[in-house]
PDB file of C-alpha atoms in Angstrom:
ATOM      1  CA  MET A  12     -23.683   7.256  56.086  1.00 75.00           C
ATOM      2  CA  LYS A  13     -20.361   7.977  54.406  1.00 86.00           C
ATOM      3  CA  VAL A  14     -19.684  11.618  53.502  1.00 90.00           C
ATOM      4  CA  HIS A  15     -16.718  13.135  51.671  1.00 93.00           C
ATOM      5  CA  ILE A  16     -16.097  16.884  52.059  1.00 95.00           C
ATOM      6  CA  GLU A  17     -13.528  18.889  50.098  1.00 96.00           C
ATOM      7  CA  ILE A  18     -12.826  22.296  51.663  1.00 98.00           C
ATOM      8  CA  ARG A  19     -11.188  25.039  49.598  1.00 97.00           C
ATOM      9  CA  ASP A  20     -10.177  28.685  50.023  1.00 97.00           C
ATOM     10  CA  ASP A  21      -8.914  28.335  53.622  1.00 96.00           C
ATOM     11  CA  ILE A  22     -12.434  28.004  55.021  1.00 97.00           C
ATOM     12  CA  SER A  23     -12.347  26.853  58.628  1.00 97.00           C
ATOM     13  CA  PRO A  24     -13.277  23.166  58.968  1.00 97.00           C
ATOM     14  CA  THR A  25     -15.830  24.017  61.671  1.00 97.00           C
ATOM     15  CA  LEU A  26     -17.654  26.450  59.383  1.00 98.00           C
ATOM     16  CA  ALA A  27     -17.514  24.044  56.426  1.00 98.00           C
ATOM     17  CA  LEU A  28     -18.964  21.206  58.511  1.00 97.00           C
ATOM     18  CA  GLU A  29     -21.734  23.470  59.823  1.00 98.00           C
ATOM     19  CA  CYS A  30     -22.725  24.464  56.269  1.00 98.00           C
ATOM     20  CA  VAL A  31     -22.727  20.839  55.095  1.00 97.00           C
ATOM     21  CA  ARG A  32     -24.764  19.885  58.175  1.00 97.00           C
ATOM     22  CA  HIS A  33     -27.449  22.380  57.137  1.00 97.00           C
ATOM     23  CA  VAL A  34     -27.568  20.946  53.606  1.00 96.00           C
ATOM     24  CA  ILE A  35     -27.903  17.385  54.929  1.00 95.00           C
ATOM     25  CA  ALA A  36     -30.537  18.455  57.485  1.00 96.00           C
ATOM     26  CA  SER A  37     -32.626  19.937  54.644  1.00 94.00           C
ATOM     27  CA  GLY A  38     -32.790  16.485  53.115  1.00 92.00           C
ATOM     28  CA  ARG A  39     -32.651  15.214  49.561  1.00 90.00           C
ATOM     29  CA  ILE A  40     -34.731  17.777  47.718  1.00 89.00           C
ATOM     30  CA  SER A  41     -33.368  17.748  44.140  1.00 84.00           C
ATOM     31  CA  GLU A  42     -34.632  15.141  41.722  1.00 81.00           C
ATOM     32  CA  GLY A  43     -32.202  13.505  39.316  1.00 78.00           C
ATOM     33  CA  GLU A  44     -32.392  10.748  36.752  1.00 77.00           C
ATOM     34  CA  HIS A  45     -34.970   8.005  37.229  1.00 81.00           C
ATOM     35  CA  GLY A  46     -36.589   9.905  40.120  1.00 83.00           C
ATOM     36  CA  LYS A  47     -33.556   9.508  42.395  1.00 82.00           C
ATOM     37  CA  LYS A  48     -33.336  12.241  45.059  1.00 84.00           C
ATOM     38  CA  TYR A  49     -30.194  14.233  45.835  1.00 85.00           C
ATOM     39  CA  TYR A  50     -29.157  16.954  48.231  1.00 90.00           C
ATOM     40  CA  CYS A  51     -29.531  20.473  46.840  1.00 89.00           C
ATOM     41  CA  TRP A  52     -27.052  20.933  43.962  1.00 89.00           C
ATOM     42  CA  ALA A  53     -25.677  24.208  45.339  1.00 95.00           C
ATOM     43  CA  THR A  54     -26.502  26.095  48.510  1.00 96.00           C
ATOM     44  CA  SER A  55     -25.050  29.445  49.593  1.00 97.00           C
ATOM     45  CA  PHE A  56     -24.530  30.720  53.122  1.00 98.00           C
ATOM     46  CA  ASP A  57     -23.699  34.265  54.245  1.00 97.00           C
ATOM     47  CA  THR A  58     -21.078  33.837  56.968  1.00 96.00           C
ATOM     48  CA  ASN A  59     -18.456  35.851  58.813  1.00 94.00           C
ATOM     49  CA  GLU A  60     -15.934  34.449  56.272  1.00 93.00           C
ATOM     50  CA  GLY A  61     -18.002  35.703  53.311  1.00 95.00           C
ATOM     51  CA  GLU A  62     -20.440  33.856  51.079  1.00 97.00           C
ATOM     52  CA  ILE A  63     -19.810  30.103  51.288  1.00 98.00           C
ATOM     53  CA  ILE A  64     -21.110  27.728  48.614  1.00 98.00           C
ATOM     54  CA  VAL A  65     -21.783  24.042  49.283  1.00 98.00           C
ATOM     55  CA  TYR A  66     -21.858  22.157  45.996  1.00 96.00           C
ATOM     56  CA  THR A  67     -23.015  18.539  45.829  1.00 92.00           C
ATOM     57  CA  ARG A  68     -21.162  16.115  43.582  1.00 83.00           C
ATOM     58  CA  GLN A  69     -23.629  13.531  42.311  1.00 71.00           C
ATOM     59  CA  TYR A  70     -21.379  11.183  40.403  1.00 65.00           C
ATOM     60  CA  ARG A  71     -19.786   9.522  43.417  1.00 65.00           C
ATOM     61  CA  LYS A  72     -20.868   6.401  45.311  1.00 78.00           C
ATOM     62  CA  SER A  73     -20.938   8.244  48.629  1.00 84.00           C
ATOM     63  CA  ASP A  74     -22.299  11.721  49.336  1.00 89.00           C
ATOM     64  CA  CYS A  75     -19.659  14.266  48.300  1.00 93.00           C
ATOM     65  CA  PHE A  76     -19.638  17.985  48.989  1.00 96.00           C
ATOM     66  CA  LEU A  77     -17.359  20.771  47.789  1.00 97.00           C
ATOM     67  CA  VAL A  78     -17.212  23.833  50.067  1.00 98.00           C
ATOM     68  CA  TYR A  79     -15.705  27.029  48.683  1.00 98.00           C
ATOM     69  CA  LYS A  80     -15.955  30.827  48.855  1.00 97.00           C
ATOM     70  CA  ASN A  81     -17.887  32.764  46.252  1.00 95.00           C
ATOM     71  CA  GLN A  82     -15.090  34.777  44.618  1.00 88.00           C
ATOM     72  CA  THR A  83     -17.416  36.770  42.347  1.00 83.00           C
ATOM     73  CA  LYS A  84     -18.491  39.224  45.052  1.00 61.00           C
TER      74      LYS A  84
END
């Protein structure tokens, strides 16, 4: 399995990987075009660094995740 992770907002790599691990462990639960399954589009985590969002990018050949802090709070 090939995974690409983009980490923003100075989130620690360890925390980002842990959040992505939880999303992957939950499995492909969102249904896209033609019945294809994807990881959850966006998942939030309350952490010691604030609320972290893991966003899944569907348009890539490999599984891609964007990890960033929720700046609206």
